[in-house]
mmCIF file of C-alpha atoms and ligand atoms in Angstrom:
data_model
loop_
_atom_site.group_PDB
_atom_site.id
_atom_site.type_symbol
_atom_site.label_atom_id
_atom_site.label_comp_id
_atom_site.label_asym_id
_atom_site.label_seq_id
_atom_site.Cartn_x
_atom_site.Cartn_y
_atom_site.Cartn_z
ATOM 1 C CA MET A 1 140.259 -51.484 -40.541
ATOM 2 C CA LYS A 2 138.528 -54.681 -39.707
ATOM 3 C CA LEU A 3 136.323 -52.874 -37.211
ATOM 4 C CA GLN A 4 135.269 -50.329 -39.807
ATOM 5 C CA ALA A 5 134.272 -53.013 -42.247
ATOM 6 C CA VAL A 6 132.166 -54.707 -39.591
ATOM 7 C CA THR A 7 130.440 -51.636 -38.209
ATOM 8 C CA PRO A 8 127.650 -51.249 -40.792
ATOM 9 C CA VAL A 9 126.591 -54.841 -40.226
ATOM 10 C CA ILE A 10 126.448 -54.304 -36.478
ATOM 11 C CA LEU A 11 124.407 -51.158 -36.980
ATOM 12 C CA THR A 12 121.731 -52.969 -38.914
ATOM 13 C CA LEU A 13 121.518 -55.527 -36.126
ATOM 14 C CA LEU A 14 120.958 -52.910 -33.442
ATOM 15 C CA PRO A 15 117.731 -53.363 -31.519
ATOM 16 C CA VAL A 16 114.817 -51.364 -32.872
ATOM 17 C CA THR A 17 112.830 -51.432 -29.677
ATOM 18 C CA THR A 18 114.687 -50.067 -26.685
ATOM 19 C CA ALA A 19 111.772 -48.744 -24.610
ATOM 20 C CA TRP A 20 112.113 -45.372 -23.014
ATOM 21 C CA GLY A 21 115.705 -44.599 -23.910
ATOM 22 C CA THR A 22 118.323 -44.137 -21.230
ATOM 23 C CA LEU A 23 117.020 -40.713 -20.245
ATOM 24 C CA GLY A 24 113.434 -41.817 -19.638
ATOM 25 C CA HIS A 25 114.417 -44.861 -17.571
ATOM 26 C CA THR A 26 117.043 -43.127 -15.448
ATOM 27 C CA THR A 27 114.715 -40.175 -14.816
ATOM 28 C CA VAL A 28 111.949 -42.522 -13.625
ATOM 29 C CA ALA A 29 114.523 -44.167 -11.317
ATOM 30 C CA TYR A 30 115.733 -40.860 -9.862
ATOM 31 C CA ILE A 31 112.161 -39.678 -9.215
ATOM 32 C CA ALA A 32 111.543 -42.924 -7.333
ATOM 33 C CA SER A 33 114.745 -42.595 -5.315
ATOM 34 C CA ASN A 34 113.707 -39.031 -4.424
ATOM 35 C CA LEU A 35 110.362 -40.257 -3.091
ATOM 36 C CA VAL A 36 110.891 -43.614 -1.336
ATOM 37 C CA THR A 37 111.123 -43.909 2.440
ATOM 38 C CA PRO A 38 114.519 -44.401 4.144
ATOM 39 C CA PRO A 39 113.936 -48.136 4.886
ATOM 40 C CA THR A 40 113.120 -48.706 1.196
ATOM 41 C CA THR A 41 116.314 -46.920 0.183
ATOM 42 C CA LEU A 42 118.359 -49.140 2.494
ATOM 43 C CA LEU A 43 116.699 -52.355 1.307
ATOM 44 C CA PHE A 44 117.269 -51.645 -2.385
ATOM 45 C CA GLN A 45 120.757 -50.183 -1.914
ATOM 46 C CA ASP A 46 121.581 -53.494 -0.262
ATOM 47 C CA LEU A 47 119.882 -55.654 -2.933
ATOM 48 C CA LEU A 48 121.507 -53.684 -5.756
ATOM 49 C CA TYR A 49 124.957 -53.482 -4.142
ATOM 50 C CA ASN A 50 125.234 -49.712 -4.364
ATOM 51 C CA SER A 51 124.846 -47.253 -1.520
ATOM 52 C CA SER A 52 125.065 -44.071 -3.598
ATOM 53 C CA GLU A 53 122.134 -41.880 -4.662
ATOM 54 C CA HIS A 54 122.413 -43.544 -8.089
ATOM 55 C CA TYR A 55 121.484 -47.033 -6.859
ATOM 56 C CA LEU A 56 118.268 -47.214 -8.920
ATOM 57 C CA ALA A 57 119.302 -45.076 -11.908
ATOM 58 C CA ARG A 58 122.432 -47.111 -12.606
ATOM 59 C CA VAL A 59 120.418 -50.324 -13.082
ATOM 60 C CA ALA A 60 117.425 -48.746 -14.855
ATOM 61 C CA THR A 61 118.487 -49.792 -18.368
ATOM 62 C CA TRP A 62 120.078 -53.131 -17.466
ATOM 63 C CA ALA A 63 117.040 -55.051 -18.749
ATOM 64 C CA ASP A 64 117.436 -53.508 -22.222
ATOM 65 C CA SER A 65 120.959 -54.987 -22.516
ATOM 66 C CA PHE A 66 120.050 -58.290 -20.886
ATOM 67 C CA ARG A 67 117.236 -58.999 -23.362
ATOM 68 C CA TYR A 68 119.776 -59.199 -26.216
ATOM 69 C CA THR A 69 121.957 -61.810 -24.468
ATOM 70 C CA SER A 70 121.273 -65.528 -24.824
ATOM 71 C CA ALA A 71 120.553 -65.819 -21.093
ATOM 72 C CA GLY A 72 118.101 -62.929 -21.316
ATOM 73 C CA ARG A 73 116.307 -63.719 -24.560
ATOM 74 C CA PHE A 74 113.295 -65.078 -22.634
ATOM 75 C CA SER A 75 112.707 -61.615 -21.183
ATOM 76 C CA ALA A 76 112.354 -59.683 -24.474
ATOM 77 C CA LYS A 77 108.579 -60.091 -24.550
ATOM 78 C CA LEU A 78 108.268 -58.799 -20.991
ATOM 79 C CA HIS A 79 109.015 -55.204 -22.023
ATOM 80 C CA TYR A 80 105.616 -54.543 -23.602
ATOM 81 C CA ILE A 81 102.036 -55.627 -24.181
ATOM 82 C CA ASP A 82 100.753 -55.611 -27.761
ATOM 83 C CA ALA A 83 97.252 -54.176 -27.456
ATOM 84 C CA GLN A 84 95.250 -55.316 -30.493
ATOM 85 C CA ASP A 85 93.152 -52.147 -30.454
ATOM 86 C CA ASP A 86 92.407 -49.778 -33.290
ATOM 87 C CA PRO A 87 93.850 -46.307 -32.762
ATOM 88 C CA PRO A 88 92.832 -43.558 -33.039
ATOM 89 C CA GLU A 89 89.190 -44.748 -32.958
ATOM 90 C CA ARG A 90 89.520 -47.332 -30.206
ATOM 91 C CA CYS A 91 92.200 -47.743 -27.577
ATOM 92 C CA GLY A 92 92.301 -50.274 -24.760
ATOM 93 C CA VAL A 93 94.325 -53.134 -23.300
ATOM 94 C CA GLN A 94 92.907 -56.577 -22.544
ATOM 95 C CA MET A 95 94.956 -59.190 -20.759
ATOM 96 C CA LYS A 96 93.557 -62.286 -22.496
ATOM 97 C CA ARG A 97 93.560 -60.797 -25.963
ATOM 98 C CA ASP A 98 96.879 -58.945 -25.786
ATOM 99 C CA CYS A 99 99.320 -60.700 -23.446
ATOM 100 C CA GLY A 100 100.226 -63.605 -25.738
ATOM 101 C CA GLU A 101 102.844 -65.994 -24.344
ATOM 102 C CA GLY A 102 103.846 -63.502 -21.668
ATOM 103 C CA CYS A 103 104.058 -59.738 -21.469
ATOM 104 C CA ILE A 104 104.931 -56.828 -19.229
ATOM 105 C CA ILE A 105 101.886 -57.436 -17.023
ATOM 106 C CA GLY A 106 103.065 -60.949 -16.141
ATOM 107 C CA GLY A 107 106.650 -59.728 -15.840
ATOM 108 C CA ILE A 108 105.682 -57.135 -13.236
ATOM 109 C CA GLY A 109 103.547 -59.741 -11.435
ATOM 110 C CA ASN A 110 106.186 -62.463 -11.330
ATOM 111 C CA TYR A 111 109.152 -60.313 -10.360
ATOM 112 C CA THR A 112 107.133 -58.500 -7.695
ATOM 113 C CA ARG A 113 106.196 -61.841 -6.122
ATOM 114 C CA LEU A 114 109.821 -63.013 -6.273
ATOM 115 C CA LEU A 115 110.904 -59.887 -4.407
ATOM 116 C CA LEU A 116 108.287 -60.488 -1.745
ATOM 117 C CA ASP A 117 109.086 -64.168 -1.264
ATOM 118 C CA PRO A 118 111.610 -64.596 1.565
ATOM 119 C CA SER A 119 112.829 -67.865 0.048
ATOM 120 C CA THR A 120 113.974 -66.209 -3.220
ATOM 121 C CA PRO A 121 117.778 -66.525 -3.516
ATOM 122 C CA ARG A 122 119.694 -63.289 -3.367
ATOM 123 C CA GLY A 123 120.885 -63.351 -6.988
ATOM 124 C CA LEU A 124 117.339 -63.717 -8.260
ATOM 125 C CA ARG A 125 116.097 -60.942 -5.951
ATOM 126 C CA ASN A 126 118.766 -58.669 -7.390
ATOM 127 C CA MET A 127 117.587 -59.468 -10.920
ATOM 128 C CA ALA A 128 113.932 -59.054 -9.933
ATOM 129 C CA ALA A 129 114.663 -55.593 -8.514
ATOM 130 C CA LYS A 130 116.352 -54.527 -11.755
ATOM 131 C CA PHE A 131 113.399 -55.820 -13.818
ATOM 132 C CA ILE A 132 110.850 -53.983 -11.675
ATOM 133 C CA VAL A 133 112.720 -50.652 -11.914
ATOM 134 C CA HIS A 134 112.792 -51.064 -15.698
ATOM 135 C CA PHE A 135 109.308 -52.445 -16.384
ATOM 136 C CA LEU A 136 107.510 -49.723 -14.420
ATOM 137 C CA GLY A 137 109.213 -47.315 -16.796
ATOM 138 C CA ASP A 138 108.376 -49.246 -19.973
ATOM 139 C CA ILE A 139 104.713 -49.645 -19.121
ATOM 140 C CA HIS A 140 104.378 -45.852 -19.093
ATOM 141 C CA GLN A 141 105.652 -45.493 -22.675
ATOM 142 C CA PRO A 142 102.420 -45.497 -24.746
ATOM 143 C CA LEU A 143 103.992 -47.371 -27.668
ATOM 144 C CA HIS A 144 104.967 -50.219 -25.318
ATOM 145 C CA THR A 145 101.267 -50.910 -24.946
ATOM 146 C CA GLU A 146 100.403 -50.923 -28.650
ATOM 147 C CA SER A 147 100.636 -53.558 -31.390
ATOM 148 C CA LEU A 148 100.035 -51.291 -34.383
ATOM 149 C CA LEU A 149 102.991 -51.568 -36.769
ATOM 150 C CA ARG A 150 105.203 -53.088 -34.080
ATOM 151 C CA GLY A 151 104.533 -50.351 -31.578
ATOM 152 C CA GLY A 152 105.335 -47.692 -34.167
ATOM 153 C CA ASN A 153 108.742 -49.220 -35.011
ATOM 154 C CA SER A 154 107.517 -49.644 -38.594
ATOM 155 C CA ILE A 155 106.210 -46.092 -38.992
ATOM 156 C CA ALA A 156 108.906 -43.977 -40.665
ATOM 157 C CA VAL A 157 108.944 -40.346 -39.576
ATOM 158 C CA LEU A 158 111.348 -37.393 -39.505
ATOM 159 C CA PHE A 159 112.792 -35.703 -36.434
ATOM 160 C CA ASN A 160 115.070 -32.700 -36.923
ATOM 161 C CA THR A 161 115.247 -33.775 -40.605
ATOM 162 C CA HIS A 162 116.640 -37.234 -39.671
ATOM 163 C CA ILE A 163 114.748 -40.313 -40.794
ATOM 164 C CA THR A 164 113.721 -42.392 -37.803
ATOM 165 C CA ASN A 165 110.624 -44.218 -36.580
ATOM 166 C CA LEU A 166 107.737 -43.246 -34.342
ATOM 167 C CA HIS A 167 108.712 -45.631 -31.545
ATOM 168 C CA HIS A 168 112.189 -44.138 -31.332
ATOM 169 C CA VAL A 169 110.767 -40.620 -31.363
ATOM 170 C CA TRP A 170 108.749 -41.422 -28.215
ATOM 171 C CA ASP A 171 111.500 -43.436 -26.509
ATOM 172 C CA THR A 172 114.287 -41.023 -27.111
ATOM 173 C CA SER A 173 113.945 -38.040 -29.466
ATOM 174 C CA ILE A 174 111.167 -36.234 -27.601
ATOM 175 C CA PRO A 175 112.629 -36.647 -24.092
ATOM 176 C CA GLU A 176 116.198 -35.814 -25.176
ATOM 177 C CA SER A 177 115.204 -32.856 -27.267
ATOM 178 C CA HIS A 178 113.148 -31.513 -24.370
ATOM 179 C CA VAL A 179 115.852 -31.976 -21.738
ATOM 180 C CA GLY A 180 118.949 -31.306 -23.871
ATOM 181 C CA GLY A 181 120.973 -34.466 -23.132
ATOM 182 C CA TYR A 182 120.718 -38.029 -21.855
ATOM 183 C CA SER A 183 123.522 -38.529 -19.315
ATOM 184 C CA LEU A 184 122.812 -39.148 -15.618
ATOM 185 C CA PRO A 185 123.173 -35.446 -14.635
ATOM 186 C CA PHE A 186 120.479 -34.502 -17.186
ATOM 187 C CA ALA A 187 118.204 -37.224 -15.835
ATOM 188 C CA GLN A 188 118.853 -36.138 -12.272
ATOM 189 C CA SER A 189 117.949 -32.554 -13.014
ATOM 190 C CA TRP A 190 114.797 -33.495 -14.948
ATOM 191 C CA ALA A 191 113.849 -35.816 -12.093
ATOM 192 C CA ALA A 192 114.366 -33.016 -9.559
ATOM 193 C CA ASN A 193 111.931 -30.808 -11.498
ATOM 194 C CA LEU A 194 109.315 -33.537 -11.880
ATOM 195 C CA THR A 195 109.644 -34.570 -8.220
ATOM 196 C CA ASP A 196 109.008 -30.960 -7.278
ATOM 197 C CA SER A 197 105.899 -30.854 -9.499
ATOM 198 C CA ILE A 198 104.646 -34.056 -7.842
ATOM 199 C CA LEU A 199 105.185 -32.863 -4.285
ATOM 200 C CA TYR A 200 104.272 -29.189 -4.582
ATOM 201 C CA GLY A 201 103.294 -28.303 -8.140
ATOM 202 C CA ARG A 202 101.133 -29.123 -11.101
ATOM 203 C CA TYR A 203 100.868 -32.889 -10.448
ATOM 204 C CA LYS A 204 100.216 -32.737 -6.696
ATOM 205 C CA THR A 205 96.423 -33.118 -6.778
ATOM 206 C CA GLN A 206 96.409 -35.725 -9.544
ATOM 207 C CA ALA A 207 99.181 -37.750 -7.938
ATOM 208 C CA GLU A 208 97.425 -37.878 -4.591
ATOM 209 C CA SER A 209 93.925 -38.562 -5.884
ATOM 210 C CA GLU A 210 94.464 -40.628 -9.047
ATOM 211 C CA TRP A 211 97.907 -42.045 -9.609
ATOM 212 C CA LEU A 212 97.725 -44.670 -6.863
ATOM 213 C CA LYS A 213 94.202 -45.824 -7.709
ATOM 214 C CA GLY A 214 93.829 -49.590 -7.969
ATOM 215 C CA MET A 215 97.397 -50.201 -6.854
ATOM 216 C CA SER A 216 97.687 -53.349 -4.767
ATOM 217 C CA LEU A 217 100.557 -55.642 -3.998
ATOM 218 C CA GLY A 218 97.975 -58.425 -3.614
ATOM 219 C CA ASP A 219 97.137 -58.039 -7.311
ATOM 220 C CA PRO A 220 100.234 -56.891 -9.225
ATOM 221 C CA GLU A 221 98.741 -57.943 -12.598
ATOM 222 C CA GLY A 222 95.585 -55.909 -11.942
ATOM 223 C CA SER A 223 97.663 -52.907 -10.929
ATOM 224 C CA ALA A 224 99.887 -53.167 -14.009
ATOM 225 C CA LEU A 225 96.861 -53.515 -16.271
ATOM 226 C CA ILE A 226 95.530 -50.175 -15.006
ATOM 227 C CA TRP A 227 98.875 -48.489 -15.771
ATOM 228 C CA ALA A 228 99.014 -50.088 -19.233
ATOM 229 C CA GLY A 229 95.461 -48.991 -20.044
ATOM 230 C CA GLU A 230 96.251 -45.457 -19.012
ATOM 231 C CA SER A 231 99.372 -45.155 -21.114
ATOM 232 C CA ASN A 232 97.670 -46.899 -24.043
ATOM 233 C CA ALA A 233 94.972 -44.177 -23.977
ATOM 234 C CA PHE A 234 97.720 -41.707 -24.948
ATOM 235 C CA VAL A 235 98.143 -43.630 -28.218
ATOM 236 C CA CYS A 236 94.692 -42.432 -29.293
ATOM 237 C CA SER A 237 94.883 -38.944 -27.779
ATOM 238 C CA THR A 238 98.467 -37.870 -28.396
ATOM 239 C CA VAL A 239 100.641 -40.403 -30.267
ATOM 240 C CA LEU A 240 98.340 -41.118 -33.228
ATOM 241 C CA PRO A 241 95.401 -38.677 -33.005
ATOM 242 C CA GLU A 242 95.062 -38.774 -36.816
ATOM 243 C CA GLY A 243 96.168 -42.372 -37.221
ATOM 244 C CA LYS A 244 99.262 -43.554 -39.018
ATOM 245 C CA GLU A 245 98.587 -41.135 -41.890
ATOM 246 C CA GLY A 246 99.038 -38.160 -39.552
ATOM 247 C CA VAL A 247 102.669 -39.013 -38.787
ATOM 248 C CA GLU A 248 104.070 -41.154 -41.604
ATOM 249 C CA GLY A 249 106.823 -39.234 -43.391
ATOM 250 C CA VAL A 250 106.016 -36.146 -41.309
ATOM 251 C CA GLU A 251 108.549 -33.921 -39.501
ATOM 252 C CA LEU A 252 107.681 -34.321 -35.810
ATOM 253 C CA SER A 253 110.132 -31.921 -34.157
ATOM 254 C CA GLY A 254 107.757 -28.944 -34.378
ATOM 255 C CA LYS A 255 104.120 -28.819 -33.381
ATOM 256 C CA TYR A 256 103.857 -32.568 -32.777
ATOM 257 C CA PHE A 257 106.800 -32.378 -30.366
ATOM 258 C CA GLU A 258 105.335 -29.421 -28.468
ATOM 259 C CA ASN A 259 102.058 -31.243 -28.077
ATOM 260 C CA ALA A 260 103.804 -34.435 -26.911
ATOM 261 C CA VAL A 261 106.050 -32.919 -24.234
ATOM 262 C CA PRO A 262 103.349 -32.443 -21.560
ATOM 263 C CA ALA A 263 102.246 -36.067 -22.086
ATOM 264 C CA VAL A 264 105.813 -37.376 -21.838
ATOM 265 C CA GLU A 265 106.481 -35.350 -18.682
ATOM 266 C CA SER A 266 103.286 -36.546 -17.073
ATOM 267 C CA LEU A 267 103.970 -40.198 -17.985
ATOM 268 C CA VAL A 268 107.545 -40.098 -16.691
ATOM 269 C CA ALA A 269 106.341 -38.387 -13.503
ATOM 270 C CA ARG A 270 103.656 -40.964 -12.814
ATOM 271 C CA ALA A 271 106.045 -43.838 -13.583
ATOM 272 C CA GLY A 272 108.520 -42.504 -11.020
ATOM 273 C CA PHE A 273 105.806 -41.818 -8.458
ATOM 274 C CA ARG A 274 104.322 -45.292 -8.858
ATOM 275 C CA LEU A 275 107.717 -46.981 -8.785
ATOM 276 C CA ALA A 276 108.427 -45.268 -5.457
ATOM 277 C CA GLU A 277 105.130 -46.454 -4.006
ATOM 278 C CA TRP A 278 105.618 -49.977 -5.391
ATOM 279 C CA LEU A 279 109.112 -50.265 -3.868
ATOM 280 C CA ASP A 280 107.785 -48.890 -0.559
ATOM 281 C CA LEU A 281 105.040 -51.515 -0.520
ATOM 282 C CA ILE A 282 107.553 -54.262 -1.318
ATOM 283 C CA ALA A 283 109.868 -53.059 1.457
ATOM 284 C CA LEU A 284 106.968 -53.103 3.930
ATOM 285 C CA GLY A 285 106.007 -56.609 2.811
ATOM 286 C CA VAL A 286 109.567 -57.874 3.184
ATOM 287 C CA GLU A 287 109.848 -56.297 6.633
ATOM 288 C CA ARG A 288 106.633 -57.988 7.760
ATOM 289 C CA ASP A 289 107.977 -61.353 6.644
ATOM 290 C CA GLU A 290 111.167 -60.826 8.590
ATOM 291 C CA LEU A 291 109.378 -60.110 11.887
HETATM 292 C C1 NAG B 301 127.461 -46.853 -7.285
HETATM 293 O O1 NAG B 301 127.043 -46.392 -8.539
HETATM 294 C C2 NAG B 301 127.720 -45.241 -8.985
HETATM 295 C C3 NAG B 301 127.053 -44.801 -10.286
HETATM 296 O O2 NAG B 301 127.088 -45.815 -11.248
HETATM 297 C C4 NAG B 301 129.190 -45.583 -9.174
HETATM 298 O O3 NAG B 301 129.887 -44.424 -9.587
HETATM 299 C C5 NAG B 301 129.754 -46.066 -7.842
HETATM 300 O O4 NAG B 301 131.087 -46.469 -8.021
HETATM 301 C C6 NAG B 301 128.933 -47.233 -7.322
HETATM 302 N N1 NAG B 301 129.383 -47.590 -5.986
HETATM 303 C C7 NAG B 301 129.632 -48.833 -5.661
HETATM 304 C C8 NAG B 301 130.046 -49.049 -4.245
HETATM 305 O O5 NAG B 301 129.528 -49.751 -6.450
HETATM 306 C C1 NAG B 302 105.122 -66.119 -14.433
HETATM 307 O O1 NAG B 302 105.267 -67.278 -13.647
HETATM 308 C C2 NAG B 302 104.395 -68.329 -14.031
HETATM 309 C C3 NAG B 302 104.538 -69.436 -12.996
HETATM 310 O O2 NAG B 302 105.886 -69.780 -12.827
HETATM 311 C C4 NAG B 302 104.746 -68.782 -15.437
HETATM 312 O O3 NAG B 302 103.869 -69.806 -15.853
HETATM 313 C C5 NAG B 302 104.614 -67.593 -16.385
HETATM 314 O O4 NAG B 302 105.057 -67.946 -17.663
HETATM 315 C C6 NAG B 302 105.425 -66.420 -15.886
HETATM 316 N N1 NAG B 302 105.116 -65.266 -16.710
HETATM 317 C C7 NAG B 302 106.026 -64.444 -17.137
HETATM 318 C C8 NAG B 302 105.521 -63.330 -17.970
HETATM 319 O O5 NAG B 302 107.204 -64.543 -16.860
HETATM 320 C C1 NAG B 303 114.075 -27.512 -14.455
HETATM 321 O O1 NAG B 303 113.435 -26.331 -14.010
HETATM 322 C C2 NAG B 303 114.190 -25.155 -14.214
HETATM 323 C C3 NAG B 303 113.452 -24.015 -13.528
HETATM 324 O O2 NAG B 303 112.104 -23.956 -13.930
HETATM 325 C C4 NAG B 303 114.353 -24.949 -15.719
HETATM 326 O O3 NAG B 303 115.114 -23.793 -15.960
HETATM 327 C C5 NAG B 303 115.063 -26.156 -16.306
HETATM 328 O O4 NAG B 303 115.120 -26.027 -17.706
HETATM 329 C C6 NAG B 303 114.330 -27.434 -15.960
HETATM 330 N N1 NAG B 303 115.134 -28.563 -16.388
HETATM 331 C C7 NAG B 303 114.620 -29.653 -16.902
HETATM 332 C C8 NAG B 303 115.598 -30.678 -17.326
HETATM 333 O O5 NAG B 303 113.413 -29.841 -17.006
HETATM 334 ZN ZN1 ZN B 304 112.518 -52.098 -22.006
#
């Protein structure tokens, strides 16, 4: 009885911003684990204390729980960058203007450097690895690179007749409705398809020629800023092509959804592909230090 009385209060306190939901994050992680080299797999299986094929996927949403603990409160702002742009007319991310007191760009930079530093204690390396797996996912969710109405959290929309908000639609409703579920097996099967498209299919050319552009372990902030700018461009082209007016109070499970799916697939694919490359580069860097 007591629990029932308390539930509604808890519900209203639930986080509004969760980033790619579980499905998006675990799919990004599985794509990366499909693509990394064997030494990278061994390094991160060791750091994350799990030698199964799920070693990345099982920690992919850890950062979204941690941010709501008192120990993790400092990390909440590291899940996004609030681009002060003006969609749909003008999109764009600028570090100085948009990063505030810390943002996802700095988060990726700092935790990458901690992973590379041989003097980082093991517990902190473990945490850094979990942050990196998560943040490379978040930065590829367009509404994690947008300030407008709290990244769409304050834009009320409908999805399958349910009232929700635009941020949640991009985090969760679109991916889940496309794939049919959110558990690890669904993520694994979506990841298998997207990995196939990266290696042999519709993303092959783009992945090889464009998705690694500007990526450098010597400049993690610069690399992350490129990824943020790219996903922010989707805010103008696909998320809000007609501005707030085009989506507010509108049912998005029809045409809007169909138009969004190719963008979501491509963003999840490039997040997984880039995460694999990033972890490979880190593993190479760590190996060099150990020689
Ligand atoms: C590794 O992770 C999987 C998936 O969460 C879990 O089922 C398994 O028990 C874990 N293995 C170890 C050794 O922790
Ligand atoms: C990154 O580390 C620097 C130096 O310790 C610190 O000043 C900065 O606040 C950190 N940024 C983030 C986003 O954690
Ligand atoms: C994966 O691809 C198969 C074959 O094209 C398709 O039937 C299935 O729906 C796809 N699954 C996901 C989750 O994308
Ligand atoms: Zn997040």
